[in-house]
């Protein structure tokens, strides 16, 4: 029997990764990667170019039966009636919509937002960016005919849609589709009822919405939003061959899965189930678990997203995670490994030196205008080792607060997994076991967001969600509660 191949894509803030795997075992057959430009406002064309380059780097899509794209959440991709991008996409980490978010919370009330969407608006969410667009760029807002998220837009382009002079199937906005995990992060979709809230969309952009594919029997200025596809359902199959930037081709007949948000992709890739919680250390930091129970946090700290399997994905997100190590490593002129070695030369708690790492503001807690602070400096603590230790501890303590918030919603933590690029650092693993005060499981290095997308593609191809094995290393818990206590005192 011939090998069935599937492809998974992770279109993240920094890069595009493509993994091509055996559909049955999950074994990696080949992989590719391409970079994205820096910035919090990006022309989506760069993502399309990077997807083509990453596919080419992975050896193309020959033999691949299905593909799914996971992507960074919340980014606002506004399209006009011709399928052209109205303006650069505002990414999750663009905080210019912080005032808009505050206004929207004030207008409706925090409890109402939680009841209707499972979240409280902050600058990250798509709806607040639409409000900013309405208020700051009225001419651009008037051109908007559809609003998509990064993974929606890429999937649409991959299926052959787009501006007439750039795509074989043209600007069919009714072909836009997404999944529940990514729709959860818009601020106008309810993960419990699993449907859009048109009133909230209108509160954001000042116009009503129409779900792609639904009859156009409402206001003529209604804005198209992607239809939400079930996790095991394909958006469709390619009707024509699609030429990708970089020379690769996606052949007619290729199935395209619903795709998913990046954290839901990681959860699916890791095979998380109820009782499992992951701490992800990428550019941003996230704490997320999988539960079958409805999650609505009245404080708004925990967002009650949908996951990529039909369950819930309660999640806390910080803006500052591996970024903290980059900043302090740059200050000390060392890479991550050398920074970790320095950190392990100082004791737990860094003798009272505390870094509150709000370098680009913060999302949790909601302090978009905050800056980082270094407290407890004395002649004895102001050296390279103590500063490195404070950096690692500050990053992880912020996420320990996130873990406590997730647990506070009733989510059980039987297994705690540490993932992301920074999780490969020995000091980060050691300090995590101290700060979290429990055993920490570190999966073998891998691109778990892309793996989750590939697993979804295999689900679409076979009709059954596969179980792919993931090896883990256990770091024994070493509770050092004073580290988190002194951080919380400094961060108040």
GROMACS .gro file of C-alpha atoms in nm:
model
  492
    1UNK     CA    1   0.000   0.000   0.000
    2UNK     CA    2   0.144   0.338  -0.099
    3UNK     CA    3   0.227   0.592   0.169
    4UNK     CA    4  -0.033   0.867   0.223
    5UNK     CA    5   0.118   1.209   0.284
    6UNK     CA    6  -0.029   1.516   0.449
    7UNK     CA    7   0.108   1.868   0.496
    8UNK     CA    8   0.077   2.104   0.790
    9UNK     CA    9   0.163   2.473   0.786
   10UNK     CA   10   0.249   2.704   1.075
   11UNK     CA   11   0.228   3.065   0.956
   12UNK     CA   12   0.353   3.235   1.271
   13UNK     CA   13   0.458   3.590   1.353
   14UNK     CA   14   0.820   3.525   1.262
   15UNK     CA   15   0.813   3.259   0.992
   16UNK     CA   16   0.628   2.999   0.789
   17UNK     CA   17   0.703   2.633   0.858
   18UNK     CA   18   0.581   2.343   0.646
   19UNK     CA   19   0.593   1.982   0.759
   20UNK     CA   20   0.506   1.690   0.532
   21UNK     CA   21   0.425   1.372   0.720
   22UNK     CA   22   0.307   1.016   0.683
   23UNK     CA   23  -0.066   1.032   0.753
   24UNK     CA   24  -0.070   0.710   0.952
   25UNK     CA   25   0.233   0.737   1.178
   26UNK     CA   26   0.298   1.111   1.177
   27UNK     CA   27   0.661   1.050   1.080
   28UNK     CA   28   0.823   1.355   0.925
   29UNK     CA   29   0.905   1.301   0.558
   30UNK     CA   30   1.038   1.645   0.476
   31UNK     CA   31   1.017   2.004   0.605
   32UNK     CA   32   1.064   2.361   0.485
   33UNK     CA   33   1.080   2.710   0.627
   34UNK     CA   34   1.082   3.076   0.522
   35UNK     CA   35   1.098   3.399   0.720
   36UNK     CA   36   0.837   3.670   0.773
   37UNK     CA   37   0.923   4.039   0.809
   38UNK     CA   38   0.937   4.199   1.152
   39UNK     CA   39   0.671   4.440   1.267
   40UNK     CA   40   0.323   4.451   1.415
   41UNK     CA   41   0.165   4.568   1.088
   42UNK     CA   42   0.243   4.351   0.784
   43UNK     CA   43   0.134   4.324   0.422
   44UNK     CA   44  -0.020   3.972   0.399
   45UNK     CA   45   0.152   3.927   0.063
   46UNK     CA   46   0.467   3.846   0.263
   47UNK     CA   47   0.286   3.548   0.419
   48UNK     CA   48   0.182   3.421   0.075
   49UNK     CA   49   0.536   3.457  -0.056
   50UNK     CA   50   0.674   3.280   0.253
   51UNK     CA   51   0.423   2.995   0.216
   52UNK     CA   52   0.540   2.939  -0.140
   53UNK     CA   53   0.905   2.953  -0.037
   54UNK     CA   54   0.851   2.715   0.257
   55UNK     CA   55   0.663   2.465   0.040
   56UNK     CA   56   0.943   2.479  -0.216
   57UNK     CA   57   1.199   2.433   0.064
   58UNK     CA   58   1.004   2.124   0.173
   59UNK     CA   59   1.032   1.975  -0.174
   60UNK     CA   60   0.686   2.068  -0.298
   61UNK     CA   61   0.347   1.907  -0.247
   62UNK     CA   62   0.380   1.610  -0.481
   63UNK     CA   63   0.209   1.307  -0.327
   64UNK     CA   64   0.032   1.515  -0.061
   65UNK     CA   65  -0.338   1.433  -0.029
   66UNK     CA   66  -0.446   1.700   0.219
   67UNK     CA   67  -0.309   2.018   0.377
   68UNK     CA   68  -0.416   2.245   0.662
   69UNK     CA   69  -0.283   2.583   0.772
   70UNK     CA   70  -0.245   2.698   1.131
   71UNK     CA   71  -0.167   3.063   1.187
   72UNK     CA   72  -0.108   3.344   1.430
   73UNK     CA   73  -0.441   3.451   1.576
   74UNK     CA   74  -0.632   3.779   1.579
   75UNK     CA   75  -0.460   3.952   1.286
   76UNK     CA   76  -0.700   4.177   1.094
   77UNK     CA   77  -0.696   4.106   0.720
   78UNK     CA   78  -0.941   4.349   0.558
   79UNK     CA   79  -1.035   4.286   0.194
   80UNK     CA   80  -1.217   4.502  -0.058
   81UNK     CA   81  -1.476   4.380  -0.309
   82UNK     CA   82  -1.200   4.292  -0.555
   83UNK     CA   83  -1.027   4.066  -0.304
   84UNK     CA   84  -0.741   4.308  -0.246
   85UNK     CA   85  -0.599   4.379   0.097
   86UNK     CA   86  -0.723   4.721   0.210
   87UNK     CA   87  -0.424   4.796   0.435
   88UNK     CA   88  -0.142   4.614   0.609
   89UNK     CA   89  -0.278   4.357   0.854
   90UNK     CA   90  -0.266   4.458   1.219
   91UNK     CA   91  -0.115   4.165   1.409
   92UNK     CA   92  -0.201   4.030   1.753
   93UNK     CA   93   0.089   4.222   1.909
   94UNK     CA   94  -0.012   4.562   1.767
   95UNK     CA   95  -0.145   4.761   2.062
   96UNK     CA   96  -0.269   5.073   1.880
   97UNK     CA   97  -0.626   4.953   1.939
   98UNK     CA   98  -0.591   4.956   2.321
   99UNK     CA   99  -0.810   5.267   2.356
  100UNK     CA  100  -1.068   5.115   2.121
  101UNK     CA  101  -1.075   4.801   2.337
  102UNK     CA  102  -1.133   5.005   2.652
  103UNK     CA  103  -1.417   5.193   2.484
  104UNK     CA  104  -1.584   4.872   2.371
  105UNK     CA  105  -1.565   4.722   2.721
  106UNK     CA  106  -1.715   5.041   2.865
  107UNK     CA  107  -1.997   5.045   2.611
  108UNK     CA  108  -2.117   4.692   2.675
  109UNK     CA  109  -1.977   4.597   3.014
  110UNK     CA  110  -1.722   4.331   3.096
  111UNK     CA  111  -1.974   4.069   3.209
  112UNK     CA  112  -2.174   4.099   2.887
  113UNK     CA  113  -1.862   4.045   2.676
  114UNK     CA  114  -1.771   3.732   2.872
  115UNK     CA  115  -2.126   3.598   2.848
  116UNK     CA  116  -2.143   3.651   2.472
  117UNK     CA  117  -1.790   3.566   2.357
  118UNK     CA  118  -1.599   3.409   2.647
  119UNK     CA  119  -1.352   3.698   2.652
  120UNK     CA  120  -1.305   4.064   2.738
  121UNK     CA  121  -1.173   4.284   2.455
  122UNK     CA  122  -0.807   4.383   2.465
  123UNK     CA  123  -0.589   4.531   2.193
  124UNK     CA  124  -0.498   4.187   2.056
  125UNK     CA  125  -0.845   4.085   1.940
  126UNK     CA  126  -0.968   4.143   1.586
  127UNK     CA  127  -1.281   4.331   1.685
  128UNK     CA  128  -1.087   4.604   1.862
  129UNK     CA  129  -0.868   4.647   1.554
  130UNK     CA  130  -1.182   4.693   1.343
  131UNK     CA  131  -1.299   4.963   1.583
  132UNK     CA  132  -0.961   5.133   1.551
  133UNK     CA  133  -0.988   5.114   1.172
  134UNK     CA  134  -1.336   5.267   1.180
  135UNK     CA  135  -1.219   5.556   1.398
  136UNK     CA  136  -0.869   5.618   1.262
  137UNK     CA  137  -0.897   5.531   0.891
  138UNK     CA  138  -1.256   5.592   0.788
  139UNK     CA  139  -1.179   5.578   0.416
  140UNK     CA  140  -1.017   5.235   0.451
  141UNK     CA  141  -1.301   5.115   0.674
  142UNK     CA  142  -1.551   5.214   0.405
  143UNK     CA  143  -1.369   4.993   0.150
  144UNK     CA  144  -1.391   4.678   0.363
  145UNK     CA  145  -1.601   4.407   0.200
  146UNK     CA  146  -1.470   4.111   0.402
  147UNK     CA  147  -1.264   4.049   0.715
  148UNK     CA  148  -1.046   3.740   0.749
  149UNK     CA  149  -0.776   3.614   0.983
  150UNK     CA  150  -0.425   3.524   0.867
  151UNK     CA  151  -0.488   3.150   0.832
  152UNK     CA  152  -0.825   3.213   0.662
  153UNK     CA  153  -0.667   3.440   0.403
  154UNK     CA  154  -0.379   3.204   0.330
  155UNK     CA  155  -0.615   2.907   0.292
  156UNK     CA  156  -0.832   3.115   0.056
  157UNK     CA  157  -0.530   3.205  -0.157
  158UNK     CA  158  -0.406   2.845  -0.154
  159UNK     CA  159  -0.742   2.728  -0.286
  160UNK     CA  160  -0.701   2.959  -0.587
  161UNK     CA  161  -0.889   3.270  -0.478
  162UNK     CA  162  -0.769   3.629  -0.464
  163UNK     CA  163  -0.756   3.938  -0.685
  164UNK     CA  164  -0.850   3.853  -1.044
  165UNK     CA  165  -0.505   3.930  -1.182
  166UNK     CA  166  -0.330   3.720  -0.916
  167UNK     CA  167  -0.544   3.405  -0.886
  168UNK     CA  168  -0.714   3.152  -1.111
  169UNK     CA  169  -1.054   3.168  -0.937
  170UNK     CA  170  -1.074   3.540  -0.863
  171UNK     CA  171  -1.215   3.736  -0.568
  172UNK     CA  172  -1.494   3.508  -0.450
  173UNK     CA  173  -1.539   3.635  -0.094
  174UNK     CA  174  -1.805   3.371  -0.032
  175UNK     CA  175  -1.530   3.107  -0.048
  176UNK     CA  176  -1.372   3.240   0.274
  177UNK     CA  177  -1.370   2.984   0.556
  178UNK     CA  178  -1.216   2.943   0.901
  179UNK     CA  179  -1.244   2.720   1.208
  180UNK     CA  180  -1.379   2.767   1.558
  181UNK     CA  181  -1.043   2.803   1.733
  182UNK     CA  182  -0.944   3.104   1.523
  183UNK     CA  183  -1.294   3.255   1.512
  184UNK     CA  184  -1.284   3.246   1.895
  185UNK     CA  185  -1.019   3.518   1.896
  186UNK     CA  186  -1.213   3.776   1.699
  187UNK     CA  187  -1.434   3.909   1.976
  188UNK     CA  188  -1.749   3.859   1.769
  189UNK     CA  189  -1.791   3.478   1.772
  190UNK     CA  190  -1.934   3.271   2.057
  191UNK     CA  191  -1.749   2.940   2.113
  192UNK     CA  192  -2.042   2.799   2.313
  193UNK     CA  193  -2.319   2.866   2.059
  194UNK     CA  194  -2.055   2.837   1.783
  195UNK     CA  195  -2.191   3.129   1.584
  196UNK     CA  196  -2.112   3.491   1.505
  197UNK     CA  197  -2.259   3.777   1.706
  198UNK     CA  198  -2.362   4.034   1.445
  199UNK     CA  199  -2.433   4.305   1.703
  200UNK     CA  200  -2.079   4.285   1.834
  201UNK     CA  201  -1.935   4.301   1.483
  202UNK     CA  202  -2.143   4.610   1.416
  203UNK     CA  203  -2.025   4.760   1.745
  204UNK     CA  204  -1.671   4.717   1.614
  205UNK     CA  205  -1.686   4.826   1.249
  206UNK     CA  206  -2.018   5.009   1.239
  207UNK     CA  207  -2.166   4.772   0.979
  208UNK     CA  208  -2.339   4.437   0.988
  209UNK     CA  209  -2.192   4.105   0.884
  210UNK     CA  210  -2.289   3.827   0.648
  211UNK     CA  211  -2.142   3.479   0.681
  212UNK     CA  212  -1.972   3.362   0.362
  213UNK     CA  213  -2.208   3.151   0.155
  214UNK     CA  214  -2.522   3.280   0.327
  215UNK     CA  215  -2.789   3.457   0.118
  216UNK     CA  216  -2.721   3.827   0.060
  217UNK     CA  217  -3.064   3.932   0.186
  218UNK     CA  218  -2.950   4.186   0.446
  219UNK     CA  219  -2.805   4.537   0.421
  220UNK     CA  220  -2.608   4.599   0.103
  221UNK     CA  221  -2.305   4.717   0.299
  222UNK     CA  222  -2.281   4.398   0.511
  223UNK     CA  223  -1.925   4.270   0.551
  224UNK     CA  224  -1.846   3.907   0.470
  225UNK     CA  225  -1.690   3.696   0.746
  226UNK     CA  226  -1.560   3.341   0.686
  227UNK     CA  227  -1.795   3.050   0.740
  228UNK     CA  228  -1.682   2.827   1.027
  229UNK     CA  229  -1.583   2.476   0.922
  230UNK     CA  230  -1.587   2.176   1.157
  231UNK     CA  231  -1.244   2.038   1.263
  232UNK     CA  232  -1.283   1.719   1.058
  233UNK     CA  233  -1.431   1.895   0.756
  234UNK     CA  234  -1.243   2.018   0.450
  235UNK     CA  235  -1.291   2.374   0.327
  236UNK     CA  236  -1.294   2.204  -0.008
  237UNK     CA  237  -1.056   2.056  -0.261
  238UNK     CA  238  -0.858   2.253  -0.513
  239UNK     CA  239  -1.056   2.290  -0.834
  240UNK     CA  240  -0.752   2.391  -1.037
  241UNK     CA  241  -0.375   2.377  -1.015
  242UNK     CA  242  -0.252   2.675  -0.811
  243UNK     CA  243   0.094   2.817  -0.874
  244UNK     CA  244   0.262   2.921  -0.549
  245UNK     CA  245   0.527   3.190  -0.520
  246UNK     CA  246   0.868   3.029  -0.546
  247UNK     CA  247   0.775   2.783  -0.818
  248UNK     CA  248   0.585   2.508  -0.632
  249UNK     CA  249   0.235   2.400  -0.736
  250UNK     CA  250  -0.067   2.288  -0.537
  251UNK     CA  251  -0.240   2.038  -0.762
  252UNK     CA  252  -0.610   2.012  -0.834
  253UNK     CA  253  -0.786   1.771  -0.599
  254UNK     CA  254  -0.573   1.859  -0.295
  255UNK     CA  255  -0.797   1.867   0.014
  256UNK     CA  256  -0.768   2.179   0.231
  257UNK     CA  257  -0.863   2.136   0.597
  258UNK     CA  258  -1.032   2.396   0.815
  259UNK     CA  259  -0.700   2.505   0.961
  260UNK     CA  260  -0.679   2.645   1.313
  261UNK     CA  261  -0.524   2.904   1.541
  262UNK     CA  262  -0.166   2.848   1.641
  263UNK     CA  263  -0.227   2.746   2.003
  264UNK     CA  264  -0.506   2.509   1.906
  265UNK     CA  265  -0.265   2.370   1.648
  266UNK     CA  266  -0.003   2.307   1.916
  267UNK     CA  267  -0.262   2.139   2.141
  268UNK     CA  268  -0.370   1.910   1.858
  269UNK     CA  269  -0.011   1.838   1.760
  270UNK     CA  270   0.077   1.742   2.117
  271UNK     CA  271  -0.234   1.530   2.154
  272UNK     CA  272  -0.357   1.726   2.457
  273UNK     CA  273  -0.674   1.610   2.627
  274UNK     CA  274  -0.863   1.699   2.945
  275UNK     CA  275  -0.615   1.730   3.234
  276UNK     CA  276  -0.331   1.848   3.008
  277UNK     CA  277  -0.206   2.208   3.014
  278UNK     CA  278   0.076   2.349   2.803
  279UNK     CA  279   0.297   2.651   2.862
  280UNK     CA  280   0.429   2.776   2.529
  281UNK     CA  281   0.737   2.998   2.516
  282UNK     CA  282   0.745   3.166   2.177
  283UNK     CA  283   0.772   3.538   2.104
  284UNK     CA  284   0.462   3.560   2.318
  285UNK     CA  285   0.379   3.327   2.603
  286UNK     CA  286   0.065   3.121   2.637
  287UNK     CA  287  -0.090   2.888   2.889
  288UNK     CA  288  -0.366   2.669   2.748
  289UNK     CA  289  -0.547   2.350   2.833
  290UNK     CA  290  -0.816   2.131   2.685
  291UNK     CA  291  -1.148   2.078   2.861
  292UNK     CA  292  -1.493   1.960   2.767
  293UNK     CA  293  -1.651   2.207   3.010
  294UNK     CA  294  -1.772   2.554   2.917
  295UNK     CA  295  -1.519   2.819   3.025
  296UNK     CA  296  -1.622   3.177   3.095
  297UNK     CA  297  -1.389   3.374   3.322
  298UNK     CA  298  -1.571   3.684   3.458
  299UNK     CA  299  -1.238   3.861   3.510
  300UNK     CA  300  -1.148   3.825   3.144
  301UNK     CA  301  -0.802   3.692   3.229
  302UNK     CA  302  -0.874   3.354   3.070
  303UNK     CA  303  -1.023   3.356   2.721
  304UNK     CA  304  -1.264   3.068   2.662
  305UNK     CA  305  -1.163   2.974   2.308
  306UNK     CA  306  -1.266   2.667   2.113
  307UNK     CA  307  -0.992   2.415   2.041
  308UNK     CA  308  -0.915   2.226   1.721
  309UNK     CA  309  -1.107   1.909   1.809
  310UNK     CA  310  -1.451   2.037   1.909
  311UNK     CA  311  -1.373   2.096   2.279
  312UNK     CA  312  -1.266   2.411   2.468
  313UNK     CA  313  -0.922   2.572   2.488
  314UNK     CA  314  -0.907   2.809   2.789
  315UNK     CA  315  -0.604   3.028   2.729
  316UNK     CA  316  -0.398   3.305   2.884
  317UNK     CA  317  -0.156   3.500   2.665
  318UNK     CA  318   0.134   3.729   2.750
  319UNK     CA  319   0.314   3.955   2.504
  320UNK     CA  320   0.655   3.891   2.658
  321UNK     CA  321   0.808   3.543   2.667
  322UNK     CA  322   1.115   3.442   2.465
  323UNK     CA  323   1.136   3.812   2.378
  324UNK     CA  324   1.260   3.864   2.737
  325UNK     CA  325   1.555   3.633   2.680
  326UNK     CA  326   1.631   3.807   2.350
  327UNK     CA  327   1.637   4.151   2.512
  328UNK     CA  328   1.849   4.056   2.812
  329UNK     CA  329   2.070   3.829   2.604
  330UNK     CA  330   2.131   4.121   2.369
  331UNK     CA  331   2.217   4.346   2.662
  332UNK     CA  332   2.469   4.089   2.787
  333UNK     CA  333   2.590   4.002   2.434
  334UNK     CA  334   2.513   3.631   2.475
  335UNK     CA  335   2.285   3.381   2.299
  336UNK     CA  336   2.009   3.180   2.470
  337UNK     CA  337   2.240   2.896   2.574
  338UNK     CA  338   2.498   3.128   2.728
  339UNK     CA  339   2.223   3.328   2.900
  340UNK     CA  340   2.092   3.005   3.052
  341UNK     CA  341   2.438   2.907   3.173
  342UNK     CA  342   2.472   3.246   3.340
  343UNK     CA  343   2.128   3.214   3.501
  344UNK     CA  344   2.222   2.883   3.663
  345UNK     CA  345   2.519   3.053   3.832
  346UNK     CA  346   2.280   3.260   4.046
  347UNK     CA  347   2.050   3.117   4.316
  348UNK     CA  348   1.673   3.076   4.292
  349UNK     CA  349   1.519   3.417   4.347
  350UNK     CA  350   1.835   3.592   4.222
  351UNK     CA  351   1.895   3.723   4.577
  352UNK     CA  352   1.593   3.951   4.542
  353UNK     CA  353   1.656   4.085   4.192
  354UNK     CA  354   1.326   4.085   4.002
  355UNK     CA  355   1.256   4.163   3.638
  356UNK     CA  356   0.896   4.254   3.554
  357UNK     CA  357   0.925   4.193   3.179
  358UNK     CA  358   0.665   4.420   3.019
  359UNK     CA  359   0.900   4.525   2.739
  360UNK     CA  360   0.624   4.586   2.481
  361UNK     CA  361   0.340   4.652   2.721
  362UNK     CA  362   0.140   4.353   2.834
  363UNK     CA  363  -0.179   4.173   2.746
  364UNK     CA  364  -0.214   3.970   3.068
  365UNK     CA  365  -0.242   4.169   3.286
  366UNK     CA  366  -0.396   4.421   3.046
  367UNK     CA  367  -0.133   4.697   3.058
  368UNK     CA  368  -0.068   4.795   2.695
  369UNK     CA  369   0.133   5.104   2.793
  370UNK     CA  370   0.348   4.937   3.058
  371UNK     CA  371   0.726   4.911   3.042
  372UNK     CA  372   0.968   4.665   3.198
  373UNK     CA  373   1.111   4.720   3.546
  374UNK     CA  374   1.416   4.584   3.728
  375UNK     CA  375   1.388   4.590   4.106
  376UNK     CA  376   1.608   4.481   4.394
  377UNK     CA  377   1.938   4.602   4.252
  378UNK     CA  378   2.226   4.605   4.499
  379UNK     CA  379   2.601   4.581   4.445
  380UNK     CA  380   2.568   4.207   4.507
  381UNK     CA  381   2.286   4.147   4.256
  382UNK     CA  382   2.384   4.381   3.976
  383UNK     CA  383   2.594   4.139   3.776
  384UNK     CA  384   2.551   3.924   3.465
  385UNK     CA  385   2.446   3.604   3.641
  386UNK     CA  386   2.179   3.765   3.857
  387UNK     CA  387   2.036   3.959   3.565
  388UNK     CA  388   2.019   3.644   3.353
  389UNK     CA  389   1.845   3.460   3.637
  390UNK     CA  390   1.597   3.744   3.685
  391UNK     CA  391   1.516   3.736   3.313
  392UNK     CA  392   1.434   3.365   3.312
  393UNK     CA  393   1.237   3.389   3.634
  394UNK     CA  394   1.044   3.698   3.524
  395UNK     CA  395   0.936   3.532   3.201
  396UNK     CA  396   0.818   3.218   3.380
  397UNK     CA  397   0.656   3.390   3.679
  398UNK     CA  398   0.432   3.588   3.445
  399UNK     CA  399   0.317   3.259   3.297
  400UNK     CA  400   0.278   3.098   3.641
  401UNK     CA  401   0.016   3.363   3.710
  402UNK     CA  402  -0.149   3.255   3.385
  403UNK     CA  403  -0.145   2.893   3.496
  404UNK     CA  404  -0.310   2.989   3.826
  405UNK     CA  405  -0.581   3.175   3.634
  406UNK     CA  406  -0.650   2.874   3.410
  407UNK     CA  407  -0.673   2.649   3.717
  408UNK     CA  408  -0.908   2.905   3.871
  409UNK     CA  409  -1.165   2.834   3.600
  410UNK     CA  410  -1.186   2.473   3.715
  411UNK     CA  411  -0.942   2.323   3.466
  412UNK     CA  412  -0.755   2.026   3.613
  413UNK     CA  413  -0.379   2.011   3.562
  414UNK     CA  414  -0.267   1.650   3.566
  415UNK     CA  415   0.020   1.704   3.320
  416UNK     CA  416   0.207   2.030   3.259
  417UNK     CA  417   0.396   2.049   2.929
  418UNK     CA  418   0.659   2.309   2.838
  419UNK     CA  419   0.693   2.384   2.466
  420UNK     CA  420   0.833   2.648   2.232
  421UNK     CA  421   1.184   2.745   2.134
  422UNK     CA  422   1.282   2.869   2.480
  423UNK     CA  423   1.181   2.535   2.636
  424UNK     CA  424   1.497   2.385   2.486
  425UNK     CA  425   1.708   2.593   2.727
  426UNK     CA  426   1.827   2.395   3.029
  427UNK     CA  427   1.795   2.692   3.266
  428UNK     CA  428   1.438   2.754   3.152
  429UNK     CA  429   1.349   2.391   3.230
  430UNK     CA  430   1.513   2.402   3.574
  431UNK     CA  431   1.351   2.731   3.671
  432UNK     CA  432   1.012   2.619   3.534
  433UNK     CA  433   1.012   2.321   3.773
  434UNK     CA  434   1.086   2.564   4.056
  435UNK     CA  435   0.839   2.838   3.965
  436UNK     CA  436   0.551   2.605   3.875
  437UNK     CA  437   0.634   2.379   4.170
  438UNK     CA  438   0.550   2.053   3.990
  439UNK     CA  439   0.688   1.806   3.740
  440UNK     CA  440   0.731   1.961   3.397
  441UNK     CA  441   0.712   1.748   3.081
  442UNK     CA  442   0.921   1.872   2.791
  443UNK     CA  443   0.827   1.714   2.455
  444UNK     CA  444   1.103   1.637   2.210
  445UNK     CA  445   1.187   1.944   1.997
  446UNK     CA  446   0.947   1.986   1.710
  447UNK     CA  447   0.715   2.218   1.523
  448UNK     CA  448   0.398   2.129   1.710
  449UNK     CA  449   0.175   2.394   1.553
  450UNK     CA  450   0.260   2.262   1.206
  451UNK     CA  451   0.223   1.907   1.341
  452UNK     CA  452  -0.126   1.990   1.461
  453UNK     CA  453  -0.219   2.126   1.120
  454UNK     CA  454  -0.081   1.810   0.958
  455UNK     CA  455  -0.279   1.595   1.202
  456UNK     CA  456  -0.594   1.785   1.107
  457UNK     CA  457  -0.514   1.725   0.740
  458UNK     CA  458  -0.481   1.353   0.813
  459UNK     CA  459  -0.817   1.365   0.993
  460UNK     CA  460  -0.979   1.521   0.688
  461UNK     CA  461  -0.814   1.268   0.457
  462UNK     CA  462  -0.906   0.952   0.652
  463UNK     CA  463  -1.210   1.057   0.854
  464UNK     CA  464  -1.035   0.958   1.180
  465UNK     CA  465  -0.820   1.177   1.407
  466UNK     CA  466  -0.485   0.997   1.425
  467UNK     CA  467  -0.292   0.938   1.747
  468UNK     CA  468   0.073   1.025   1.686
  469UNK     CA  469   0.326   0.948   1.959
  470UNK     CA  470   0.528   1.228   2.122
  471UNK     CA  471   0.830   1.152   2.341
  472UNK     CA  472   0.876   1.368   2.651
  473UNK     CA  473   1.143   1.436   2.914
  474UNK     CA  474   1.032   1.483   3.274
  475UNK     CA  475   1.191   1.759   3.484
  476UNK     CA  476   1.107   1.682   3.849
  477UNK     CA  477   0.924   1.951   4.041
  478UNK     CA  478   1.143   2.157   4.274
  479UNK     CA  479   0.908   2.406   4.446
  480UNK     CA  480   1.066   2.741   4.525
  481UNK     CA  481   0.756   2.945   4.620
  482UNK     CA  482   0.956   3.250   4.727
  483UNK     CA  483   1.048   3.317   4.363
  484UNK     CA  484   0.686   3.366   4.258
  485UNK     CA  485   0.601   3.551   4.579
  486UNK     CA  486   0.869   3.815   4.527
  487UNK     CA  487   0.772   3.851   4.160
  488UNK     CA  488   0.406   3.908   4.247
  489UNK     CA  489   0.502   4.170   4.505
  490UNK     CA  490   0.708   4.355   4.244
  491UNK     CA  491   0.452   4.325   3.964
  492UNK     CA  492   0.153   4.461   4.155
   0.00000   0.00000   0.00000
